[in-house]
Amino acid sequence: MLLPKKLFQRENLITMEIKFLLLLAIFIWAWSSSLSFTTSCDDGLLRIGLKKRPLDLKRINAASIARGEVSDPPPQGLRDENINLYTTHAEIVYLKNYLDTQYFGEIGIGSPPQTLTVVFDTGSSNLWVPSSKCIFSLSCYFHSKYRSKLSRTYTKIGLPCKIPYGSGHISGFFSLDNVKIGDVVIKDQEFVEITRQGFLTFLATKFDGILGLGFQDIAIGQATPVWYNMVEQGHMAQQIISFWLNRDPKAKVGGEIVFGGIDWRHFRGDHTYLPITRSGYWQIEVGDISIEDISTGLCETGCAAIVDSGTSFLAGPTAIVAQINHAIGAEGFVSLECKNVVSNYGNMIWDYLISGVRPEVVCVDLGLCLINGSHHVSNHIETVVQNETRKGSPVGESPLCTFCEMLVLWFQVQLKQQKARDKVFKFADEVCERLPNPFGKSFINCDRIAALPNVTFMLGNKSFPLSPDQYILRIEEGCSTVCLSGFVALDVPPPQGPLWVLGDLFLGAYHTVFDYGNLRVGFANAA
């Protein structure tokens, strides 16, 4: 039976309306879930889902961490193009280029919000994103850019700034606008619009900018960090940020940041909390680092450690990293200078230590380190392979002093185990061969991973072991898998150092709580 014409048109119109409403519902769902994969729960926590990008060998080899020297800060209240990362509260900084960063999420800037991807970085304190005014840097054309003309809540500041990194710098100017993280809108947030990237490393990154979660002490231009405004504007019930990073390479979910509290599903057992020991970074004290319960020596009385979500690696003193690389069979950089010191000065170092001479003066008495007032100039381990020379120290002295200090430490470690003389010298010679490569990373035989030892960090008198699967990076390269040591060298002098940077490899093993209210960091086994 044929339907009347009007009835047919009405049925057709209803069908079209249903299709339209269905499409509209899909669009609204897609739009509402586009910002940071946010999930809202009745517990009042703000959850930000993280994306995870795979690493490739080219980028990971180009990633670097280095220490920076102090420069005098500008007068209070003054910001100009010479502003950098150093302030009166952070005499030593370390610089990174973010090439090894895997985890990032989405935020919105402006009204209506413009979506950009950022690294949530506890190792820095500024928010910066590429600007629509970035026209002379190639990498800006491959990333989303903030356009102030499209935002009705934009306020011009215009003060220029420069941000240093491990292989160059980026520069831009300060602006003010609303920032949206999940369902939370932070009003009048100061951030940096980047107009020039002085190097090409950001061309290869999958994220657009950086959202710093460190303290205001290290913020460029003393800009108020995003988190400070989230608390000040009453968005957070608790002054806590917690990280869960998913280390499963096959998992679709990269991880999750929870603002304002802790999600019990992401960890097992209780958290061990350690107080912040220095303002600026999330800096705590780490105790001894051991390889299968054998001490590496240098941090027995304590070392500083920065907990940093903005880098993948575990960075630490060369003298310890070389011992770890030796224990796990990492193929690195063979240093002839190091072996020459073993050959030429090993017997004298041995005799000094056996006779009871204090280890800290051995290299001074041998004439390899200079005296500077109450302590010798080389009272720390430099990054050996970079052959850095300290100010006030003659060219050519620093490497010998550095190798001597490392040998003293290695000899001490072996003597505590009551090793015979020939075995101690053999150990030192082998460790020389495992010195970290400054231009690449240390390779591991993937087939041997199961047999490798645990590396354990002492935090708050509690052991935090890392298994081989947790401290080794597996990188798919074509049809094969390449395995790399997650330990890289970073040497910072006293009193700020020796210094460790506990990056994503550590945060992936241990659920991490950054407690602003009580100025402490907590760790528990990740679920």
Short mmCIF file of C-alpha atoms in Angstrom, two decimals:
data_model
loop_
_atom_site.label_atom_id
_atom_site.label_comp_id
_atom_site.label_asym_id
_atom_site.label_seq_id
_atom_site.Cartn_x
_atom_site.Cartn_y
_atom_site.Cartn_z
CA MET A 1 0.00 0.00 0.00
CA LEU A 2 1.39 3.39 -0.98
CA LEU A 3 1.72 6.10 1.69
CA PRO A 4 0.10 9.49 1.01
CA LYS A 5 2.61 12.05 -0.27
CA LYS A 6 2.48 14.27 2.87
CA LEU A 7 2.90 11.30 5.16
CA PHE A 8 5.89 10.12 3.16
CA GLN A 9 7.50 13.59 3.34
CA ARG A 10 6.88 13.69 7.11
CA GLU A 11 8.49 10.25 7.59
CA ASN A 12 11.48 11.37 5.51
CA LEU A 13 11.81 14.59 7.52
CA ILE A 14 11.77 12.66 10.81
CA THR A 15 14.48 10.33 9.49
CA MET A 16 16.64 13.32 8.52
CA GLU A 17 16.13 14.90 11.95
CA ILE A 18 17.18 11.67 13.66
CA LYS A 19 20.33 11.50 11.52
CA PHE A 20 21.10 15.15 12.28
CA LEU A 21 20.64 14.68 16.03
CA LEU A 22 22.81 11.56 15.91
CA LEU A 23 25.58 13.42 14.07
CA LEU A 24 25.27 16.34 16.49
CA ALA A 25 25.58 13.98 19.46
CA ILE A 26 28.68 12.38 17.97
CA PHE A 27 30.20 15.80 17.33
CA ILE A 28 29.51 17.01 20.88
CA TRP A 29 30.97 13.78 22.33
CA ALA A 30 34.09 14.11 20.19
CA TRP A 31 34.53 17.78 21.10
CA SER A 32 33.98 17.26 24.81
CA SER A 33 36.49 14.42 24.95
CA SER A 34 39.09 16.09 22.75
CA LEU A 35 40.80 18.04 25.52
CA SER A 36 43.30 15.77 27.26
CA PHE A 37 41.08 12.67 27.32
CA THR A 38 39.67 14.08 30.56
CA THR A 39 37.51 11.87 32.72
CA SER A 40 35.40 13.40 35.47
CA CYS A 41 34.45 11.43 38.56
CA ASP A 42 32.32 12.12 41.61
CA ASP A 43 35.45 12.26 43.78
CA GLY A 44 36.25 15.74 42.47
CA LEU A 45 39.63 14.78 40.99
CA LEU A 46 40.77 16.12 37.64
CA ARG A 47 42.22 13.29 35.55
CA ILE A 48 44.28 14.06 32.46
CA GLY A 49 44.96 11.15 30.13
CA LEU A 50 48.42 11.02 28.58
CA LYS A 51 49.45 10.01 25.10
CA LYS A 52 52.63 8.04 24.66
CA ARG A 53 54.81 8.21 21.59
CA PRO A 54 57.27 5.48 20.58
CA LEU A 55 60.95 6.38 20.65
CA ASP A 56 63.31 5.85 17.75
CA LEU A 57 67.07 5.47 17.84
CA LYS A 58 67.83 8.73 16.03
CA ARG A 59 65.90 10.88 18.50
CA ILE A 60 67.03 9.00 21.58
CA ASN A 61 70.69 9.33 20.56
CA ALA A 62 70.23 13.07 20.05
CA ALA A 63 68.61 13.55 23.47
CA SER A 64 70.91 15.11 26.03
CA ILE A 65 71.06 16.31 29.60
CA ALA A 66 73.72 18.75 30.75
CA ARG A 67 74.37 20.99 33.71
CA GLY A 68 74.29 24.77 33.45
CA GLU A 69 76.40 27.37 35.20
CA VAL A 70 75.03 30.25 37.24
CA SER A 71 74.47 33.67 35.77
CA ASP A 72 73.46 36.69 37.79
CA PRO A 73 69.68 37.07 37.92
CA PRO A 74 68.08 40.30 36.68
CA PRO A 75 66.88 42.84 39.23
CA GLN A 76 63.57 41.98 40.88
CA GLY A 77 60.61 42.90 38.72
CA LEU A 78 62.72 43.33 35.56
CA ARG A 79 62.30 40.96 32.63
CA ASP A 80 64.20 41.29 29.40
CA GLU A 81 65.55 39.18 26.58
CA ASN A 82 68.46 38.00 28.71
CA ILE A 83 66.23 36.28 31.25
CA ASN A 84 67.17 32.65 31.65
CA LEU A 85 66.44 29.73 33.91
CA TYR A 86 68.76 30.71 36.71
CA THR A 87 67.55 32.50 39.84
CA THR A 88 68.93 33.24 43.26
CA HIS A 89 67.24 30.07 44.52
CA ALA A 90 68.69 27.70 41.92
CA GLU A 91 72.43 28.15 41.49
CA ILE A 92 72.79 25.00 39.38
CA VAL A 93 70.37 23.92 36.69
CA TYR A 94 70.39 21.06 34.28
CA LEU A 95 69.38 21.53 30.67
CA LYS A 96 67.47 19.09 28.51
CA ASN A 97 66.12 19.14 24.97
CA TYR A 98 63.02 16.96 25.45
CA LEU A 99 63.77 14.67 22.48
CA ASP A 100 63.45 11.61 24.70
CA THR A 101 60.15 12.73 26.24
CA GLN A 102 57.37 10.21 25.62
CA TYR A 103 54.35 11.40 27.60
CA PHE A 104 52.17 14.40 26.78
CA GLY A 105 48.56 15.56 26.98
CA GLU A 106 46.25 18.30 25.73
CA ILE A 107 45.23 21.69 27.09
CA GLY A 108 43.30 24.64 25.73
CA ILE A 109 44.42 28.28 25.67
CA GLY A 110 42.11 31.23 24.99
CA SER A 111 38.35 31.73 24.64
CA PRO A 112 37.21 29.68 22.87
CA PRO A 113 40.02 27.27 23.85
CA GLN A 114 42.65 26.49 21.21
CA THR A 115 43.87 22.92 21.63
CA LEU A 116 47.63 22.33 22.02
CA THR A 117 49.62 19.34 23.24
CA VAL A 118 52.11 19.84 26.06
CA VAL A 119 54.54 17.90 28.21
CA PHE A 120 53.53 18.11 31.87
CA ASP A 121 57.03 18.74 33.19
CA THR A 122 57.88 18.73 36.90
CA GLY A 123 61.43 19.78 35.97
CA SER A 124 60.46 23.29 34.82
CA SER A 125 57.93 25.94 35.82
CA ASN A 126 56.79 27.93 32.77
CA LEU A 127 54.02 27.33 30.26
CA TRP A 128 55.11 27.97 26.70
CA VAL A 129 53.61 27.17 23.29
CA PRO A 130 54.38 28.15 19.68
CA SER A 131 52.96 31.49 18.60
CA SER A 132 51.22 32.38 15.35
CA LYS A 133 53.97 35.00 15.12
CA CYS A 134 56.60 32.25 14.82
CA ILE A 135 57.33 32.54 11.10
CA PHE A 136 61.11 32.19 10.87
CA SER A 137 61.53 28.80 12.58
CA LEU A 138 60.82 25.71 10.49
CA SER A 139 59.63 23.61 13.44
CA CYS A 140 56.77 26.03 14.17
CA TYR A 141 55.13 25.06 10.87
CA PHE A 142 54.81 21.45 12.04
CA HIS A 143 53.02 22.22 15.31
CA SER A 144 49.77 23.79 16.43
CA LYS A 145 50.16 27.49 17.25
CA TYR A 146 48.37 29.85 19.61
CA ARG A 147 46.59 32.72 17.85
CA SER A 148 45.88 35.60 20.17
CA LYS A 149 43.55 37.30 17.68
CA LEU A 150 41.11 34.41 18.00
CA SER A 151 40.75 34.75 21.79
CA ARG A 152 38.42 37.25 23.45
CA THR A 153 40.22 36.85 26.81
CA TYR A 154 43.75 37.59 25.54
CA THR A 155 45.75 40.34 27.25
CA LYS A 156 49.02 41.60 25.84
CA ILE A 157 52.15 41.66 28.01
CA GLY A 158 54.83 41.63 25.33
CA LEU A 159 57.95 41.34 27.52
CA PRO A 160 60.58 39.24 25.69
CA CYS A 161 62.31 36.21 27.20
CA LYS A 162 64.73 33.43 26.31
CA ILE A 163 64.62 29.81 27.50
CA PRO A 164 67.89 27.81 27.45
CA TYR A 165 67.99 24.10 26.62
CA GLY A 166 70.61 21.42 26.22
CA SER A 167 71.36 22.22 22.57
CA GLY A 168 70.31 25.83 22.10
CA HIS A 169 67.49 28.07 23.18
CA ILE A 170 64.01 29.22 22.27
CA SER A 171 62.74 32.77 22.59
CA GLY A 172 59.46 34.62 22.60
CA PHE A 173 57.36 36.98 24.71
CA PHE A 174 54.94 36.85 27.62
CA SER A 175 51.16 36.90 27.14
CA LEU A 176 48.09 36.49 29.35
CA ASP A 177 45.01 34.36 28.64
CA ASN A 178 42.73 31.70 30.08
CA VAL A 179 44.05 28.13 30.14
CA LYS A 180 41.77 25.10 30.15
CA ILE A 181 42.92 21.80 31.63
CA GLY A 182 40.13 19.26 31.38
CA ASP A 183 37.02 20.95 32.76
CA VAL A 184 38.99 23.52 34.76
CA VAL A 185 39.53 27.03 33.38
CA ILE A 186 42.44 28.94 34.88
CA LYS A 187 41.88 32.65 34.32
CA ASP A 188 44.57 35.20 33.42
CA GLN A 189 47.45 32.73 33.17
CA GLU A 190 50.82 34.14 32.16
CA PHE A 191 52.61 32.09 29.51
CA VAL A 192 55.24 32.44 26.80
CA GLU A 193 54.45 32.65 23.10
CA ILE A 194 57.46 31.18 21.31
CA THR A 195 58.48 33.05 18.16
CA ARG A 196 61.87 31.50 17.46
CA GLN A 197 63.34 28.07 18.07
CA GLY A 198 67.09 28.29 17.72
CA PHE A 199 67.57 24.62 16.91
CA LEU A 200 65.69 21.92 15.03
CA THR A 201 65.11 19.39 17.80
CA PHE A 202 61.49 20.42 18.32
CA LEU A 203 60.80 19.61 14.70
CA ALA A 204 60.84 15.91 15.63
CA THR A 205 58.61 16.16 18.70
CA LYS A 206 54.94 15.18 18.78
CA PHE A 207 53.98 17.84 21.32
CA ASP A 208 53.67 21.59 20.87
CA GLY A 209 54.90 23.04 24.15
CA ILE A 210 55.73 22.58 27.82
CA LEU A 211 53.59 23.05 30.93
CA GLY A 212 55.92 23.32 33.91
CA LEU A 213 54.83 21.91 37.27
CA GLY A 214 57.90 23.01 39.23
CA PHE A 215 58.15 25.86 41.71
CA GLN A 216 58.02 29.56 40.96
CA ASP A 217 61.63 29.94 42.15
CA ILE A 218 62.89 28.63 38.79
CA ALA A 219 60.20 30.18 36.58
CA ILE A 220 61.56 32.44 33.89
CA GLY A 221 60.65 36.01 34.73
CA GLN A 222 59.17 34.74 38.02
CA ALA A 223 55.91 34.05 36.13
CA THR A 224 53.26 32.38 38.28
CA PRO A 225 53.07 28.67 37.31
CA VAL A 226 49.78 27.21 36.12
CA TRP A 227 49.45 24.97 39.18
CA TYR A 228 49.79 27.93 41.56
CA ASN A 229 46.84 29.63 39.87
CA MET A 230 44.80 26.40 39.90
CA VAL A 231 45.15 26.34 43.70
CA GLU A 232 44.78 30.11 44.18
CA GLN A 233 41.58 30.22 42.12
CA GLY A 234 40.02 27.43 44.20
CA HIS A 235 40.00 24.64 41.60
CA MET A 236 41.82 22.06 43.74
CA ALA A 237 40.58 20.46 46.96
CA GLN A 238 44.10 19.22 47.77
CA GLN A 239 47.46 20.65 46.73
CA ILE A 240 48.55 17.35 45.20
CA ILE A 241 49.49 16.15 41.71
CA SER A 242 50.06 12.44 41.11
CA PHE A 243 51.61 10.67 38.12
CA TRP A 244 50.97 7.20 36.76
CA LEU A 245 53.00 6.37 33.66
CA ASN A 246 52.20 3.23 31.72
CA ARG A 247 55.42 1.51 30.64
CA ASP A 248 53.62 -1.20 28.64
CA PRO A 249 54.73 -0.53 25.03
CA LYS A 250 51.57 -2.18 23.63
CA ALA A 251 49.09 -0.29 25.81
CA LYS A 252 46.87 2.34 24.18
CA VAL A 253 46.74 4.44 27.36
CA GLY A 254 50.01 6.24 28.03
CA GLY A 255 49.27 7.15 31.61
CA GLU A 256 47.38 9.63 33.72
CA ILE A 257 47.97 12.77 35.76
CA VAL A 258 45.57 13.40 38.61
CA PHE A 259 45.28 17.00 39.77
CA GLY A 260 44.00 17.51 43.30
CA GLY A 261 44.46 14.02 44.71
CA ILE A 262 45.48 10.39 44.23
CA ASP A 263 43.84 7.52 42.34
CA TRP A 264 44.28 4.35 44.41
CA ARG A 265 43.90 2.19 41.29
CA HIS A 266 47.35 3.28 40.07
CA PHE A 267 49.50 1.94 42.93
CA ARG A 268 49.97 -0.86 45.45
CA GLY A 269 50.83 -0.48 49.13
CA ASP A 270 51.70 2.79 50.85
CA HIS A 271 53.67 5.77 49.61
CA THR A 272 57.06 6.59 51.08
CA TYR A 273 57.34 10.37 51.40
CA LEU A 274 60.54 12.41 51.31
CA PRO A 275 60.77 16.14 52.10
CA ILE A 276 61.86 18.70 49.52
CA THR A 277 65.46 19.58 50.34
CA ARG A 278 65.93 22.60 48.10
CA SER A 279 63.48 25.10 46.65
CA GLY A 280 62.97 25.35 42.90
CA TYR A 281 62.96 21.79 41.67
CA TRP A 282 61.24 18.78 43.20
CA GLN A 283 64.55 17.93 44.83
CA ILE A 284 64.91 15.22 47.46
CA GLU A 285 67.79 13.30 48.99
CA VAL A 286 68.70 9.88 47.66
CA GLY A 287 70.89 7.47 49.57
CA ASP A 288 73.18 4.75 48.34
CA ILE A 289 72.78 3.29 44.85
CA SER A 290 73.62 -0.39 44.73
CA ILE A 291 73.98 -3.07 42.07
CA GLU A 292 72.66 -6.41 43.37
CA ASP A 293 73.11 -5.13 46.95
CA ILE A 294 76.69 -4.00 46.31
CA SER A 295 77.25 -0.29 46.98
CA THR A 296 78.55 1.99 44.23
CA GLY A 297 80.09 4.19 46.93
CA LEU A 298 79.56 7.82 46.00
CA CYS A 299 76.09 8.39 47.51
CA GLU A 300 76.50 6.38 50.72
CA THR A 301 76.25 9.61 52.72
CA GLY A 302 73.53 11.07 50.47
CA CYS A 303 73.14 12.73 47.09
CA ALA A 304 70.62 15.20 45.71
CA ALA A 305 67.95 13.95 43.29
CA ILE A 306 65.46 15.86 41.13
CA VAL A 307 62.22 14.05 40.29
CA ASP A 308 61.49 15.01 36.70
CA SER A 309 58.60 13.92 34.48
CA GLY A 310 60.07 15.81 31.52
CA THR A 311 62.86 13.36 30.71
CA SER A 312 62.95 9.61 30.19
CA PHE A 313 66.38 8.77 31.52
CA LEU A 314 68.03 8.24 34.88
CA ALA A 315 70.90 10.70 34.97
CA GLY A 316 73.63 10.55 37.58
CA PRO A 317 77.33 10.90 38.36
CA THR A 318 79.66 9.38 35.79
CA ALA A 319 81.49 7.45 38.51
CA ILE A 320 78.29 5.51 39.34
CA VAL A 321 76.85 5.28 35.83
CA ALA A 322 80.11 3.74 34.60
CA GLN A 323 79.89 1.06 37.33
CA ILE A 324 76.29 0.27 36.35
CA ASN A 325 77.18 0.08 32.66
CA HIS A 326 80.00 -2.27 33.54
CA ALA A 327 77.68 -4.52 35.56
CA ILE A 328 75.04 -4.74 32.83
CA GLY A 329 77.50 -5.12 29.95
CA ALA A 330 76.65 -1.85 28.21
CA GLU A 331 78.81 -1.01 25.25
CA GLY A 332 79.94 2.58 25.59
CA PHE A 333 82.96 4.81 25.07
CA VAL A 334 86.49 3.43 25.61
CA SER A 335 88.63 6.07 27.34
CA LEU A 336 92.37 5.66 26.85
CA GLU A 337 93.03 8.51 29.29
CA CYS A 338 91.19 6.66 32.02
CA LYS A 339 93.22 3.51 31.39
CA ASN A 340 96.43 5.54 31.35
CA VAL A 341 95.64 6.88 34.82
CA VAL A 342 95.09 3.31 36.03
CA SER A 343 98.43 2.30 34.54
CA ASN A 344 100.45 5.32 35.69
CA TYR A 345 98.88 6.14 39.05
CA GLY A 346 96.99 3.01 40.10
CA ASN A 347 99.77 1.63 42.30
CA MET A 348 100.22 4.94 44.12
CA ILE A 349 96.45 5.31 44.65
CA TRP A 350 96.37 1.76 46.02
CA ASP A 351 99.26 2.42 48.41
CA TYR A 352 97.70 5.66 49.66
CA LEU A 353 94.36 4.00 50.41
CA ILE A 354 95.95 0.93 52.06
CA SER A 355 98.09 3.17 54.26
CA GLY A 356 95.03 5.02 55.53
CA VAL A 357 95.31 8.34 53.68
CA ARG A 358 91.92 10.05 53.50
CA PRO A 359 90.39 9.34 50.04
CA GLU A 360 89.45 12.99 49.41
CA VAL A 361 93.09 14.12 49.53
CA VAL A 362 94.71 11.27 47.57
CA CYS A 363 94.51 12.98 44.17
CA VAL A 364 95.69 16.29 45.67
CA ASP A 365 98.74 14.64 47.20
CA LEU A 366 99.47 12.99 43.85
CA GLY A 367 99.46 16.44 42.22
CA LEU A 368 96.57 15.63 39.90
CA CYS A 369 94.10 18.02 41.60
CA LEU A 370 94.81 21.57 42.68
CA ILE A 371 94.22 23.20 46.04
CA ASN A 372 91.72 26.07 46.15
CA GLY A 373 91.41 27.52 49.63
CA SER A 374 89.98 25.00 52.05
CA HIS A 375 89.21 22.40 49.41
CA HIS A 376 90.67 21.28 46.13
CA VAL A 377 89.31 22.64 42.88
CA SER A 378 88.13 19.29 41.54
CA ASN A 379 85.97 18.26 44.45
CA HIS A 380 83.46 16.72 42.08
CA ILE A 381 83.35 14.41 39.11
CA GLU A 382 83.06 16.20 35.77
CA THR A 383 81.42 14.61 32.77
CA VAL A 384 84.66 12.97 31.72
CA VAL A 385 84.00 12.47 28.07
CA GLN A 386 83.25 16.15 27.50
CA ASN A 387 86.72 17.15 28.78
CA GLU A 388 85.32 20.20 30.48
CA THR A 389 87.80 22.57 32.08
CA ARG A 390 86.82 24.54 35.14
CA LYS A 391 87.41 28.24 35.47
CA GLY A 392 90.69 28.83 37.25
CA SER A 393 92.01 25.38 36.44
CA PRO A 394 94.72 24.99 33.79
CA VAL A 395 93.79 23.29 30.55
CA GLY A 396 94.68 19.61 30.70
CA GLU A 397 94.45 19.29 34.51
CA SER A 398 90.74 18.59 34.78
CA PRO A 399 90.65 15.22 32.97
CA LEU A 400 93.51 13.75 35.04
CA CYS A 401 91.95 14.98 38.27
CA THR A 402 88.56 13.61 37.22
CA PHE A 403 89.87 10.14 36.36
CA CYS A 404 91.91 10.04 39.56
CA GLU A 405 88.85 10.82 41.70
CA MET A 406 86.83 8.13 39.96
CA LEU A 407 89.59 5.57 40.45
CA VAL A 408 89.75 6.39 44.16
CA LEU A 409 86.01 5.77 44.42
CA TRP A 410 86.15 2.52 42.44
CA PHE A 411 89.11 1.27 44.48
CA GLN A 412 87.21 2.04 47.68
CA VAL A 413 84.18 0.07 46.50
CA GLN A 414 86.33 -2.97 45.71
CA LEU A 415 88.39 -2.75 48.89
CA LYS A 416 85.21 -2.81 51.00
CA GLN A 417 84.46 -6.15 49.36
CA GLN A 418 87.97 -7.30 50.30
CA LYS A 419 88.96 -7.87 46.69
CA ALA A 420 92.56 -8.75 45.88
CA ARG A 421 94.82 -6.16 44.26
CA ASP A 422 94.83 -7.71 40.79
CA LYS A 423 91.03 -8.00 40.78
CA VAL A 424 90.68 -4.36 41.83
CA PHE A 425 92.90 -3.21 38.97
CA LYS A 426 91.04 -5.42 36.52
CA PHE A 427 87.72 -3.97 37.70
CA ALA A 428 88.98 -0.39 37.27
CA ASP A 429 90.27 -1.15 33.78
CA GLU A 430 86.94 -2.68 32.75
CA VAL A 431 84.93 0.23 34.16
CA CYS A 432 87.09 2.64 32.14
CA GLU A 433 85.79 0.88 29.04
CA ARG A 434 82.19 1.49 30.13
CA LEU A 435 82.39 5.24 30.51
CA PRO A 436 79.21 6.74 29.06
CA ASN A 437 79.29 7.81 25.44
CA PRO A 438 78.74 11.60 25.16
CA PHE A 439 77.33 11.42 21.64
CA GLY A 440 75.09 8.38 21.96
CA LYS A 441 73.67 5.93 24.42
CA SER A 442 75.00 2.65 25.76
CA PHE A 443 73.75 -0.48 24.01
CA ILE A 444 72.64 -3.68 25.75
CA ASN A 445 72.31 -7.19 24.38
CA CYS A 446 68.52 -7.66 24.40
CA ASP A 447 68.90 -11.42 24.84
CA ARG A 448 70.72 -10.93 28.17
CA ILE A 449 68.20 -8.64 29.88
CA ALA A 450 66.65 -11.36 32.05
CA ALA A 451 70.05 -12.16 33.55
CA LEU A 452 70.99 -8.56 34.39
CA PRO A 453 71.12 -7.31 38.01
CA ASN A 454 68.68 -4.98 39.75
CA VAL A 455 69.81 -1.41 40.45
CA THR A 456 68.48 -0.14 43.77
CA PHE A 457 68.03 3.41 45.07
CA MET A 458 67.73 4.08 48.80
CA LEU A 459 65.01 6.66 49.49
CA GLY A 460 64.02 7.48 53.05
CA ASN A 461 65.79 4.36 54.38
CA LYS A 462 63.71 2.19 52.05
CA SER A 463 64.91 0.28 49.00
CA PHE A 464 63.47 1.11 45.58
CA PRO A 465 64.82 -1.50 43.16
CA LEU A 466 64.64 -1.17 39.39
CA SER A 467 64.57 -4.40 37.42
CA PRO A 468 66.31 -4.66 34.02
CA ASP A 469 62.94 -4.31 32.28
CA GLN A 470 62.42 -1.05 34.17
CA TYR A 471 65.78 0.62 33.57
CA ILE A 472 66.36 -0.50 29.97
CA LEU A 473 64.73 1.14 26.97
CA ARG A 474 63.54 -1.14 24.18
CA ILE A 475 63.36 0.65 20.83
CA GLU A 476 61.83 -0.86 17.73
CA GLU A 477 64.14 -0.10 14.84
CA GLY A 478 62.70 -1.44 11.59
CA CYS A 479 62.21 -5.16 12.03
CA SER A 480 64.57 -5.43 14.98
CA THR A 481 64.66 -4.31 18.61
CA VAL A 482 67.48 -2.19 20.05
CA CYS A 483 68.06 -2.11 23.81
CA LEU A 484 69.68 0.84 25.58
CA SER A 485 70.82 1.50 29.10
CA GLY A 486 68.53 4.03 30.77
CA PHE A 487 71.44 5.49 32.75
CA VAL A 488 73.20 8.58 31.40
CA ALA A 489 75.94 10.74 32.87
CA LEU A 490 75.30 14.07 34.59
CA ASP A 491 77.92 15.61 36.85
CA VAL A 492 77.08 18.51 39.12
CA PRO A 493 79.64 19.87 41.61
CA PRO A 494 79.10 20.28 45.37
CA PRO A 495 77.36 21.77 47.20
CA GLN A 496 74.46 21.23 44.74
CA GLY A 497 75.78 17.86 43.65
CA PRO A 498 76.39 15.01 43.23
CA LEU A 499 72.98 15.03 41.59
CA TRP A 500 70.60 12.43 40.18
CA VAL A 501 67.65 13.07 37.87
CA LEU A 502 64.90 10.49 38.32
CA GLY A 503 63.03 10.59 35.01
CA ASP A 504 60.16 8.62 33.51
CA LEU A 505 61.92 5.27 33.87
CA PHE A 506 61.68 5.74 37.63
CA LEU A 507 58.19 7.26 37.56
CA GLY A 508 57.02 4.35 35.44
CA ALA A 509 58.12 1.90 38.12
CA TYR A 510 56.82 3.97 41.03
CA HIS A 511 53.58 5.91 41.22
CA THR A 512 54.67 9.41 42.22
CA VAL A 513 52.89 12.04 44.31
CA PHE A 514 53.98 15.68 44.21
CA ASP A 515 52.60 17.18 47.41
CA TYR A 516 52.72 20.99 47.23
CA GLY A 517 50.86 21.45 50.50
CA ASN A 518 53.44 19.53 52.56
CA LEU A 519 56.48 20.08 50.28
CA ARG A 520 57.26 16.42 49.79
CA VAL A 521 57.38 13.67 47.14
CA GLY A 522 55.89 10.21 47.62
CA PHE A 523 56.61 6.90 45.87
CA ALA A 524 54.67 3.63 45.80
CA ASN A 525 54.80 0.58 43.55
CA ALA A 526 52.92 1.34 40.34
CA ALA A 527 49.94 -0.89 39.61
#
